[in-house]
mmCIF file of C-alpha atoms and ligand atoms in Angstrom:
data_model
loop_
_atom_site.group_PDB
_atom_site.id
_atom_site.type_symbol
_atom_site.label_atom_id
_atom_site.label_comp_id
_atom_site.label_asym_id
_atom_site.label_seq_id
_atom_site.Cartn_x
_atom_site.Cartn_y
_atom_site.Cartn_z
ATOM 1 C CA MET A 1 22.441 1.523 41.867
ATOM 2 C CA GLU A 2 23.343 0.569 38.100
ATOM 3 C CA LYS A 3 23.552 -3.084 37.680
ATOM 4 C CA ILE A 4 26.519 -4.509 35.485
ATOM 5 C CA ILE A 5 25.531 -7.400 33.222
ATOM 6 C CA SER A 6 28.722 -9.939 32.771
ATOM 7 C CA THR A 7 29.706 -11.025 29.820
ATOM 8 C CA GLU A 8 28.307 -14.658 30.456
ATOM 9 C CA THR A 9 24.999 -13.336 30.898
ATOM 10 C CA LYS A 10 24.758 -11.158 27.784
ATOM 11 C CA GLY A 11 26.421 -14.284 25.774
ATOM 12 C CA TRP A 12 23.352 -16.313 27.497
ATOM 13 C CA ILE A 13 20.825 -14.058 26.783
ATOM 14 C CA LYS A 14 21.955 -13.608 22.957
ATOM 15 C CA THR A 15 22.001 -17.562 22.591
ATOM 16 C CA LYS A 16 18.255 -17.611 23.758
ATOM 17 C CA ILE A 17 17.327 -14.888 21.485
ATOM 18 C CA VAL A 18 18.807 -16.488 18.700
ATOM 19 C CA SER A 19 17.291 -20.069 19.602
ATOM 20 C CA LEU A 20 14.127 -18.402 20.056
ATOM 21 C CA CYS A 21 14.354 -16.807 16.403
ATOM 22 C CA THR A 22 15.138 -20.252 14.959
ATOM 23 C CA LYS A 23 12.322 -22.150 16.721
ATOM 24 C CA LEU A 24 9.682 -19.239 15.715
ATOM 25 C CA GLU A 25 11.281 -19.117 11.901
ATOM 26 C CA LYS A 26 10.677 -23.078 12.224
ATOM 27 C CA TYR A 27 7.169 -22.999 13.190
ATOM 28 C CA ILE A 28 6.180 -20.261 10.804
ATOM 29 C CA LEU A 29 7.875 -22.474 7.857
ATOM 30 C CA SER A 30 6.198 -25.697 9.050
ATOM 31 C CA ASN A 31 3.031 -24.287 9.134
ATOM 32 C CA LYS A 32 1.436 -21.084 7.561
ATOM 33 C CA THR A 33 3.661 -20.483 4.688
ATOM 34 C CA LEU A 34 3.064 -23.873 3.232
ATOM 35 C CA LYS A 35 -0.692 -24.079 3.632
ATOM 36 C CA CYS A 36 -1.160 -20.502 2.307
ATOM 37 C CA LYS A 37 1.364 -20.994 -0.452
ATOM 38 C CA VAL A 38 2.350 -17.356 -0.049
ATOM 39 C CA VAL A 39 5.788 -17.200 -1.551
ATOM 40 C CA PHE A 40 5.961 -18.600 -4.933
ATOM 41 C CA GLY A 41 8.536 -19.025 -7.831
ATOM 42 C CA PRO A 42 10.838 -17.858 -8.644
ATOM 43 C CA VAL A 43 8.772 -17.456 -12.089
ATOM 44 C CA ARG A 44 9.528 -15.903 -15.346
ATOM 45 C CA SER A 45 7.456 -12.366 -16.068
ATOM 46 C CA ARG A 46 7.511 -10.930 -19.494
ATOM 47 C CA ARG A 47 7.971 -7.450 -17.840
ATOM 48 C CA LEU A 48 10.390 -8.026 -14.923
ATOM 49 C CA GLY A 49 12.449 -11.022 -15.753
ATOM 50 C CA LEU A 50 12.734 -13.576 -12.942
ATOM 51 C CA VAL A 51 10.589 -12.809 -9.921
ATOM 52 C CA LEU A 52 10.087 -14.380 -6.537
ATOM 53 C CA GLY A 53 5.987 -13.887 -6.413
ATOM 54 C CA ILE A 54 4.073 -13.038 -3.029
ATOM 55 C CA ASN A 55 0.397 -13.864 -2.835
ATOM 56 C CA ASN A 56 -0.666 -12.782 0.742
ATOM 57 C CA ILE A 57 -4.314 -12.357 0.209
ATOM 58 C CA LYS A 58 -6.363 -14.910 1.529
ATOM 59 C CA LYS A 59 -7.644 -17.678 -1.473
ATOM 60 C CA LYS A 60 -9.642 -16.226 -3.977
ATOM 61 C CA VAL A 61 -10.660 -13.025 -2.608
ATOM 62 C CA CYS A 62 -10.334 -10.025 -4.731
ATOM 63 C CA SER A 63 -12.331 -6.852 -5.212
ATOM 64 C CA TYR A 64 -12.652 -7.902 -8.935
ATOM 65 C CA ASP A 65 -14.235 -11.076 -10.417
ATOM 66 C CA CYS A 66 -12.615 -10.832 -13.925
ATOM 67 C CA ILE A 67 -14.445 -12.711 -16.865
ATOM 68 C CA TYR A 68 -10.862 -13.758 -18.005
ATOM 69 C CA CYS A 69 -9.373 -14.639 -14.659
ATOM 70 C CA PRO A 70 -7.247 -17.743 -14.617
ATOM 71 C CA ILE A 71 -7.926 -18.247 -10.854
ATOM 72 C CA GLY A 72 -11.396 -19.430 -11.042
ATOM 73 C CA GLU A 73 -14.682 -18.042 -9.371
ATOM 74 C CA LYS A 74 -13.923 -15.721 -6.537
ATOM 75 C CA SER A 75 -15.247 -17.249 -3.136
ATOM 76 C CA CYS A 76 -15.472 -13.634 -1.798
ATOM 77 C CA CYS A 77 -15.367 -10.472 -3.907
ATOM 78 C CA SER A 78 -14.247 -7.952 -1.373
ATOM 79 C CA ILE A 79 -12.935 -4.684 -0.843
ATOM 80 C CA CYS A 80 -11.914 -5.193 3.171
ATOM 81 C CA THR A 81 -8.022 -5.694 3.935
ATOM 82 C CA ASN A 82 -7.371 -9.456 4.001
ATOM 83 C CA ASN A 83 -4.059 -10.796 4.492
ATOM 84 C CA CYS A 84 -2.551 -14.178 4.938
ATOM 85 C CA LEU A 85 0.793 -14.237 6.837
ATOM 86 C CA SER A 86 1.863 -11.068 9.357
ATOM 87 C CA PRO A 87 5.055 -9.260 7.911
ATOM 88 C CA HIS A 88 7.372 -10.867 10.373
ATOM 89 C CA GLU A 89 5.947 -14.389 8.902
ATOM 90 C CA LEU A 90 6.207 -13.051 5.616
ATOM 91 C CA TYR A 91 9.797 -11.830 6.064
ATOM 92 C CA PHE A 92 10.991 -15.659 7.178
ATOM 93 C CA SER A 93 9.392 -16.950 4.558
ATOM 94 C CA VAL A 94 10.986 -14.826 1.851
ATOM 95 C CA LYS A 95 14.325 -15.125 3.778
ATOM 96 C CA ASN A 96 14.094 -19.175 3.508
ATOM 97 C CA LYS A 97 13.014 -18.965 -0.304
ATOM 98 C CA ILE A 98 15.783 -16.752 -1.074
ATOM 99 C CA ASP A 99 18.609 -18.719 0.863
ATOM 100 C CA GLU A 100 17.300 -22.147 -1.251
ATOM 101 C CA ILE A 101 17.196 -20.111 -4.541
ATOM 102 C CA LYS A 102 20.905 -19.108 -3.867
ATOM 103 C CA LYS A 103 21.863 -22.512 -3.164
ATOM 104 C CA SER A 104 20.600 -23.808 -6.163
ATOM 105 C CA GLY A 105 22.931 -21.075 -8.089
ATOM 106 C CA LYS A 106 19.891 -18.922 -9.215
ATOM 107 C CA ASP A 107 19.072 -15.542 -8.733
ATOM 108 C CA ILE A 108 16.176 -13.338 -8.961
ATOM 109 C CA ASP A 109 15.516 -9.670 -10.603
ATOM 110 C CA TYR A 110 12.399 -8.625 -8.477
ATOM 111 C CA ILE A 111 10.223 -9.380 -5.615
ATOM 112 C CA LEU A 112 6.563 -9.341 -7.141
ATOM 113 C CA PHE A 113 3.545 -8.824 -4.889
ATOM 114 C CA ALA A 114 0.906 -10.156 -7.361
ATOM 115 C CA GLY A 115 -1.477 -13.013 -6.941
ATOM 116 C CA SER A 116 -4.930 -14.845 -6.962
ATOM 117 C CA GLY A 117 -6.355 -11.581 -5.321
ATOM 118 C CA ASP A 118 -5.405 -7.721 -5.403
ATOM 119 C CA PRO A 119 -2.062 -7.035 -3.305
ATOM 120 C CA ALA A 120 -3.680 -3.683 -2.411
ATOM 121 C CA LEU A 121 -6.200 -5.707 0.103
ATOM 122 C CA ASP A 122 -3.218 -6.284 2.141
ATOM 123 C CA SER A 123 -3.114 -3.650 4.578
ATOM 124 C CA ASN A 124 0.291 -4.468 5.838
ATOM 125 C CA LEU A 125 1.658 -3.870 2.166
ATOM 126 C CA SER A 126 3.771 -0.630 2.982
ATOM 127 C CA GLN A 127 5.480 -2.497 6.130
ATOM 128 C CA GLU A 128 6.252 -5.675 4.090
ATOM 129 C CA ILE A 129 7.730 -4.132 1.283
ATOM 130 C CA SER A 130 9.867 -1.974 3.746
ATOM 131 C CA ILE A 131 10.899 -5.370 5.785
ATOM 132 C CA LEU A 132 11.501 -7.203 2.563
ATOM 133 C CA ARG A 133 13.992 -4.170 1.531
ATOM 134 C CA GLU A 134 16.430 -5.779 3.466
ATOM 135 C CA PHE A 135 17.092 -8.635 0.799
ATOM 136 C CA GLY A 136 18.282 -5.875 -1.854
ATOM 137 C CA TYR A 137 15.831 -6.777 -4.594
ATOM 138 C CA LYS A 138 13.947 -4.310 -6.467
ATOM 139 C CA ILE A 139 9.861 -4.598 -5.301
ATOM 140 C CA ALA A 140 7.304 -4.562 -7.727
ATOM 141 C CA VAL A 141 3.349 -4.600 -7.073
ATOM 142 C CA PHE A 142 0.886 -5.572 -9.842
ATOM 143 C CA THR A 143 -2.887 -4.182 -8.654
ATOM 144 C CA ASN A 144 -6.268 -4.038 -10.566
ATOM 145 C CA SER A 145 -6.317 -0.483 -9.261
ATOM 146 C CA ALA A 146 -9.576 -0.987 -7.751
ATOM 147 C CA LEU A 147 -8.582 0.600 -4.561
ATOM 148 C CA LEU A 148 -6.872 3.674 -5.891
ATOM 149 C CA TRP A 149 -9.818 6.222 -5.186
ATOM 150 C CA ASN A 150 -8.184 5.528 -1.409
ATOM 151 C CA GLU A 151 -5.398 7.583 -0.470
ATOM 152 C CA ASN A 152 -4.074 4.991 2.341
ATOM 153 C CA ILE A 153 -3.562 2.494 -0.695
ATOM 154 C CA GLN A 154 -1.958 5.109 -2.612
ATOM 155 C CA GLU A 155 0.378 5.484 0.221
ATOM 156 C CA ASN A 156 1.040 1.691 0.494
ATOM 157 C CA LEU A 157 2.003 1.585 -3.121
ATOM 158 C CA MET A 158 4.204 4.477 -3.006
ATOM 159 C CA TYR A 159 6.901 2.132 -1.197
ATOM 160 C CA ALA A 160 7.376 -0.334 -4.225
ATOM 161 C CA ASP A 161 9.858 0.487 -6.970
ATOM 162 C CA TYR A 162 7.562 -0.543 -9.651
ATOM 163 C CA VAL A 163 3.899 -0.466 -9.816
ATOM 164 C CA SER A 164 1.378 -1.881 -12.616
ATOM 165 C CA LEU A 165 -2.047 -0.754 -12.592
ATOM 166 C CA LYS A 166 -4.958 -2.696 -14.521
ATOM 167 C CA VAL A 167 -7.089 -0.513 -16.890
ATOM 168 C CA ASP A 168 -8.857 -2.822 -19.379
ATOM 169 C CA THR A 169 -11.244 0.142 -20.331
ATOM 170 C CA VAL A 170 -12.477 3.793 -19.156
ATOM 171 C CA ASN A 171 -16.432 2.834 -20.149
ATOM 172 C CA GLU A 172 -18.175 1.859 -17.119
ATOM 173 C CA GLU A 173 -20.170 -0.274 -18.877
ATOM 174 C CA THR A 174 -17.403 -2.198 -20.236
ATOM 175 C CA TRP A 175 -15.542 -2.324 -16.619
ATOM 176 C CA LEU A 176 -19.268 -3.765 -15.441
ATOM 177 C CA LYS A 177 -18.885 -6.603 -18.232
ATOM 178 C CA ILE A 178 -15.092 -7.123 -18.137
ATOM 179 C CA ASN A 179 -14.167 -6.791 -14.248
ATOM 180 C CA ARG A 180 -17.156 -7.510 -12.680
ATOM 181 C CA PRO A 181 -16.247 -5.586 -9.665
ATOM 182 C CA HIS A 182 -17.546 -5.393 -6.295
ATOM 183 C CA GLN A 183 -21.094 -3.419 -6.259
ATOM 184 C CA ARG A 184 -19.808 -0.868 -3.669
ATOM 185 C CA LEU A 185 -16.684 0.320 -6.253
ATOM 186 C CA ARG A 186 -17.513 3.278 -8.540
ATOM 187 C CA TYR A 187 -15.192 3.557 -11.620
ATOM 188 C CA ASN A 188 -15.081 7.234 -11.903
ATOM 189 C CA LEU A 189 -13.516 7.371 -8.519
ATOM 190 C CA ILE A 190 -10.947 4.666 -9.520
ATOM 191 C CA LEU A 191 -10.052 6.847 -12.681
ATOM 192 C CA SER A 192 -9.459 9.985 -10.785
ATOM 193 C CA GLY A 193 -7.283 7.741 -8.295
ATOM 194 C CA ILE A 194 -5.326 6.343 -11.100
ATOM 195 C CA GLU A 195 -4.602 9.981 -12.217
ATOM 196 C CA GLN A 196 -3.940 11.483 -8.919
ATOM 197 C CA PHE A 197 -1.284 8.384 -7.894
ATOM 198 C CA SER A 198 0.435 8.716 -11.620
ATOM 199 C CA LYS A 199 1.244 12.559 -10.525
ATOM 200 C CA ARG A 200 2.396 11.491 -6.890
ATOM 201 C CA TYR A 201 4.171 8.291 -7.495
ATOM 202 C CA LYS A 202 7.978 8.545 -8.006
ATOM 203 C CA GLY A 203 9.268 4.826 -9.162
ATOM 204 C CA LYS A 204 8.397 3.257 -12.520
ATOM 205 C CA LEU A 205 4.616 3.278 -13.205
ATOM 206 C CA THR A 206 2.937 1.126 -16.053
ATOM 207 C CA THR A 207 -0.575 0.244 -17.276
ATOM 208 C CA GLU A 208 -2.024 -3.128 -18.458
ATOM 209 C CA THR A 209 -4.875 -3.793 -20.510
ATOM 210 C CA MET A 210 -6.423 -6.876 -21.471
ATOM 211 C CA LEU A 211 -8.132 -7.305 -24.672
ATOM 212 C CA ILE A 212 -11.160 -9.518 -24.978
ATOM 213 C CA LYS A 213 -12.938 -10.249 -28.105
ATOM 214 C CA ASN A 214 -16.286 -8.197 -28.819
ATOM 215 C CA ILE A 215 -15.876 -6.195 -25.541
ATOM 216 C CA ASN A 216 -13.001 -4.066 -25.792
ATOM 217 C CA ASP A 217 -11.381 -4.969 -29.330
ATOM 218 C CA ASN A 218 -12.638 -2.029 -31.101
ATOM 219 C CA GLU A 219 -11.266 1.143 -32.355
ATOM 220 C CA ASN A 220 -13.593 3.504 -30.120
ATOM 221 C CA GLU A 221 -12.572 1.690 -27.013
ATOM 222 C CA ILE A 222 -8.879 2.100 -27.822
ATOM 223 C CA ASP A 223 -9.481 5.868 -28.837
ATOM 224 C CA GLN A 224 -11.078 6.564 -25.416
ATOM 225 C CA LEU A 225 -8.652 4.482 -23.434
ATOM 226 C CA GLY A 226 -5.871 6.111 -25.457
ATOM 227 C CA LYS A 227 -6.963 9.868 -24.448
ATOM 228 C CA PHE A 228 -7.094 8.920 -20.666
ATOM 229 C CA LEU A 229 -3.519 6.938 -20.520
ATOM 230 C CA ASN A 230 -1.681 9.695 -22.552
ATOM 231 C CA THR A 231 -2.855 12.097 -19.632
ATOM 232 C CA ILE A 232 -1.528 10.135 -16.910
ATOM 233 C CA LYS A 233 2.424 10.166 -16.115
ATOM 234 C CA ARG A 234 3.458 6.639 -16.701
ATOM 235 C CA ASN A 235 6.332 4.823 -18.529
ATOM 236 C CA THR A 236 4.505 1.969 -20.440
ATOM 237 C CA SER A 237 1.341 0.572 -21.264
ATOM 238 C CA TYR A 238 0.906 -3.151 -21.765
ATOM 239 C CA PHE A 239 -1.889 -4.590 -23.881
ATOM 240 C CA MET A 240 -2.104 -8.246 -23.483
ATOM 241 C CA THR A 241 -4.946 -11.152 -24.819
ATOM 242 C CA PRO A 242 -5.539 -14.093 -22.369
ATOM 243 C CA ILE A 243 -2.787 -16.499 -22.616
ATOM 244 C CA TYR A 244 -4.190 -19.001 -19.629
ATOM 245 C CA PRO A 245 -7.618 -20.766 -19.749
ATOM 246 C CA THR A 246 -10.003 -18.309 -18.687
ATOM 247 C CA ILE A 247 -13.142 -18.648 -16.006
ATOM 248 C CA LYS A 248 -15.615 -17.850 -18.657
ATOM 249 C CA SER A 249 -15.272 -19.765 -22.046
ATOM 250 C CA TYR A 250 -16.297 -16.434 -23.998
ATOM 251 C CA ALA A 251 -13.632 -14.781 -22.754
ATOM 252 C CA GLU A 252 -11.270 -15.018 -25.788
ATOM 253 C CA GLY A 253 -8.757 -12.852 -27.295
ATOM 254 C CA PRO A 254 -9.396 -11.081 -30.574
ATOM 255 C CA ASP A 255 -8.983 -13.083 -33.511
ATOM 256 C CA THR A 256 -5.609 -12.498 -35.599
ATOM 257 C CA GLU A 257 -7.039 -10.040 -38.168
ATOM 258 C CA THR A 258 -8.434 -7.836 -35.528
ATOM 259 C CA LEU A 259 -5.453 -8.368 -33.202
ATOM 260 C CA LEU A 260 -3.382 -6.987 -35.959
ATOM 261 C CA LYS A 261 -5.525 -4.026 -36.870
ATOM 262 C CA LEU A 262 -5.832 -3.122 -33.113
ATOM 263 C CA SER A 263 -2.009 -3.362 -32.736
ATOM 264 C CA GLU A 264 -1.586 -0.596 -35.466
ATOM 265 C CA LEU A 265 -4.480 1.633 -33.508
ATOM 266 C CA ILE A 266 -2.605 1.216 -30.379
ATOM 267 C CA LYS A 267 0.513 2.064 -31.447
ATOM 268 C CA GLU A 268 -1.039 5.393 -32.931
ATOM 269 C CA LYS A 269 -3.354 6.212 -30.281
ATOM 270 C CA VAL A 270 -1.327 5.164 -27.040
ATOM 271 C CA SER A 271 2.125 6.657 -26.471
ATOM 272 C CA ASN A 272 4.869 4.185 -25.190
ATOM 273 C CA SER A 273 2.602 0.954 -25.703
ATOM 274 C CA VAL A 274 3.769 -2.346 -26.003
ATOM 275 C CA MET A 275 1.506 -5.199 -27.179
ATOM 276 C CA LEU A 276 2.658 -8.335 -25.282
ATOM 277 C CA CYS A 277 1.858 -10.796 -27.741
ATOM 278 C CA CYS A 278 4.187 -13.748 -26.923
ATOM 279 C CA PRO A 279 3.217 -16.255 -24.317
ATOM 280 C CA GLU A 280 4.954 -16.227 -20.874
ATOM 281 C CA SER A 281 8.030 -18.325 -21.227
ATOM 282 C CA GLU A 282 7.845 -22.141 -20.592
ATOM 283 C CA GLU A 283 10.377 -22.154 -17.955
ATOM 284 C CA PHE A 284 9.151 -23.717 -14.596
ATOM 285 C CA PHE A 285 11.155 -23.377 -11.443
ATOM 286 C CA ALA A 286 11.391 -24.909 -8.267
ATOM 287 C CA THR A 287 13.741 -25.347 -5.184
ATOM 288 C CA ASP A 288 13.422 -28.762 -3.447
ATOM 289 C CA ASP A 289 10.084 -28.195 -1.978
ATOM 290 C CA PHE A 290 8.479 -29.284 -5.728
ATOM 291 C CA GLU A 291 5.059 -30.035 -4.369
ATOM 292 C CA ASN A 292 4.164 -26.842 -2.524
ATOM 293 C CA GLU A 293 5.954 -24.690 -5.349
ATOM 294 C CA LEU A 294 3.972 -26.116 -8.063
ATOM 295 C CA LEU A 295 0.689 -26.221 -5.562
ATOM 296 C CA GLY A 296 1.555 -22.342 -4.604
ATOM 297 C CA LEU A 297 2.137 -21.351 -8.666
ATOM 298 C CA LEU A 298 -1.195 -23.083 -9.796
ATOM 299 C CA GLU A 299 -2.979 -20.907 -7.178
ATOM 300 C CA MET A 300 -2.151 -18.118 -9.532
ATOM 301 C CA HIS A 301 -2.961 -19.468 -12.807
ATOM 302 C CA PRO A 302 -2.820 -22.967 -14.724
ATOM 303 C CA VAL A 303 0.908 -23.892 -15.718
ATOM 304 C CA ASN A 304 1.843 -25.410 -19.157
ATOM 305 C CA GLU A 305 2.136 -29.108 -19.020
ATOM 306 C CA ILE A 306 5.313 -29.363 -21.032
ATOM 307 C CA ALA A 307 7.302 -27.158 -18.964
ATOM 308 C CA VAL A 308 6.171 -28.808 -15.251
ATOM 309 C CA LYS A 309 7.164 -32.413 -17.016
ATOM 310 C CA THR A 310 10.295 -31.196 -18.016
ATOM 311 C CA PHE A 311 11.216 -29.706 -14.803
ATOM 312 C CA ALA A 312 9.874 -33.112 -12.950
ATOM 313 C CA LEU A 313 11.722 -35.621 -15.121
ATOM 314 C CA ALA A 314 15.038 -33.633 -14.933
ATOM 315 C CA ASN A 315 14.913 -33.145 -10.990
ATOM 316 C CA THR A 316 13.592 -36.796 -10.527
ATOM 317 C CA LYS A 317 9.940 -35.378 -9.345
ATOM 318 C CA ILE A 318 7.598 -37.224 -11.556
ATOM 319 C CA SER A 319 6.533 -39.803 -8.873
ATOM 320 C CA LYS A 320 5.558 -36.726 -6.998
ATOM 321 C CA LEU A 321 3.548 -35.202 -10.084
ATOM 322 C CA ASN A 322 1.877 -38.515 -10.669
ATOM 323 C CA GLU A 323 0.870 -38.708 -7.224
ATOM 324 C CA LEU A 324 -0.611 -34.827 -7.109
ATOM 325 C CA ILE A 325 -2.749 -36.121 -9.896
ATOM 326 C CA GLU A 326 -3.850 -39.288 -8.278
ATOM 327 C CA LEU A 327 -4.852 -37.391 -5.041
ATOM 328 C CA LYS A 328 -6.850 -35.369 -7.380
ATOM 329 C CA LEU A 329 -5.026 -32.209 -6.202
ATOM 330 C CA ILE A 330 -4.184 -31.102 -9.790
ATOM 331 C CA LYS A 331 -5.447 -32.074 -13.409
ATOM 332 C CA GLN A 332 -4.777 -31.346 -16.565
ATOM 333 C CA LEU A 333 -6.787 -29.597 -19.030
ATOM 334 C CA GLU A 334 -6.412 -27.877 -22.604
ATOM 335 C CA TYR A 335 -6.607 -24.467 -24.019
ATOM 336 C CA ASN A 336 -6.116 -23.015 -27.452
ATOM 337 C CA GLY A 337 -4.379 -26.458 -28.291
ATOM 338 C CA LYS A 338 -2.054 -26.654 -25.572
ATOM 339 C CA LYS A 339 -2.061 -28.450 -22.265
ATOM 340 C CA TYR A 340 -1.814 -27.296 -18.677
ATOM 341 C CA TYR A 341 -2.186 -28.511 -14.982
ATOM 342 C CA ALA A 342 -4.542 -26.692 -12.818
ATOM 343 C CA LEU A 343 -5.846 -26.983 -9.125
ATOM 344 C CA ASN A 344 -8.557 -29.524 -9.383
ATOM 345 C CA GLU A 345 -11.316 -27.321 -7.580
ATOM 346 C CA LEU A 346 -10.448 -24.557 -10.243
ATOM 347 C CA LEU A 347 -11.776 -23.879 -13.798
ATOM 348 C CA GLN A 348 -14.321 -26.149 -15.028
ATOM 349 C CA ILE A 349 -13.459 -26.425 -18.585
HETATM 350 S S1 SF4 B 1 -7.881 -11.444 -12.965
HETATM 351 FE FE1 SF4 B 1 -6.705 -10.495 -11.352
HETATM 352 S S2 SF4 B 1 -8.070 -8.738 -10.762
HETATM 353 FE FE2 SF4 B 1 -9.363 -9.866 -12.034
HETATM 354 S S3 SF4 B 1 -10.561 -11.347 -10.709
HETATM 355 FE FE3 SF4 B 1 -8.854 -12.394 -11.005
HETATM 356 S S4 SF4 B 1 -7.158 -11.946 -9.418
HETATM 357 FE FE4 SF4 B 1 -8.912 -10.550 -9.585
#
């Protein structure tokens, strides 16, 4: 015989579930999120506006080891799936952050998967994108393209509204010099994966190319790259130069004269191309958790000193900033005449 559950019992079960969820949420937020610093920002992206960043790959693990990487030497060059938080842990962390952002009167344009490694290494990426949709924001993924030969990775990326693919060159020799890939990767397979993905993907697809002095800043490179990019189905191809301190001091942007010539050449050879010449906006945002937000952002790249100091002064966080320096968790460094804060363990400039 079917048992009838009384309204009181139903109410009791509901209260228990809510209380368990709250405890779980508190546990997640007090432990893993802050240790891994997975959710960072909001930060201003040159292409997407104000974004909430997600860096769910374990620290310094990437399938590439680019000479211009602002994050530092990779502790592990990997092509295996590797994530920090489970989809549900990530959901609570993002929920918490979005609530804080809204409380502070701001809003974001995108949730962006990017980070100190390739977000495509995250085997739960499609699931994470699906559950984060609940918040009603568009979702972008910036990948280095290294795993695009793999159809499962292509499937995961299909869930995003915006995908940016790194294509610094189409020459294998140049690729080895600039991106220093994992030894099992093959560039011809990656390039055909990019072509294949561009035909299947329904969202906004863009590419990004980093121009490096004396390596890919010549006519032959741009000519061949243009031929490839013009055959793939994409919205825009962005070209840029390093704006943060790089891991290898020789990885500099082209000199001004070369850059002017290249800009003309790129316009001529690559349809829908944009040269991102201006630096990232120097805005720095943080909610109440200034320390973790700054450390989380520094996992990605050094941050302009003036931007951080201005924020810290305006929000009475200057003593916390000085404490991080005294504890040697962060340090100051100079690049192209500008001062930055970086994680102490990173770049040795
Ligand atoms: S620049 Fe990006 S793709 Fe290259 S090593 Fe750094 S994190 Fe990986």
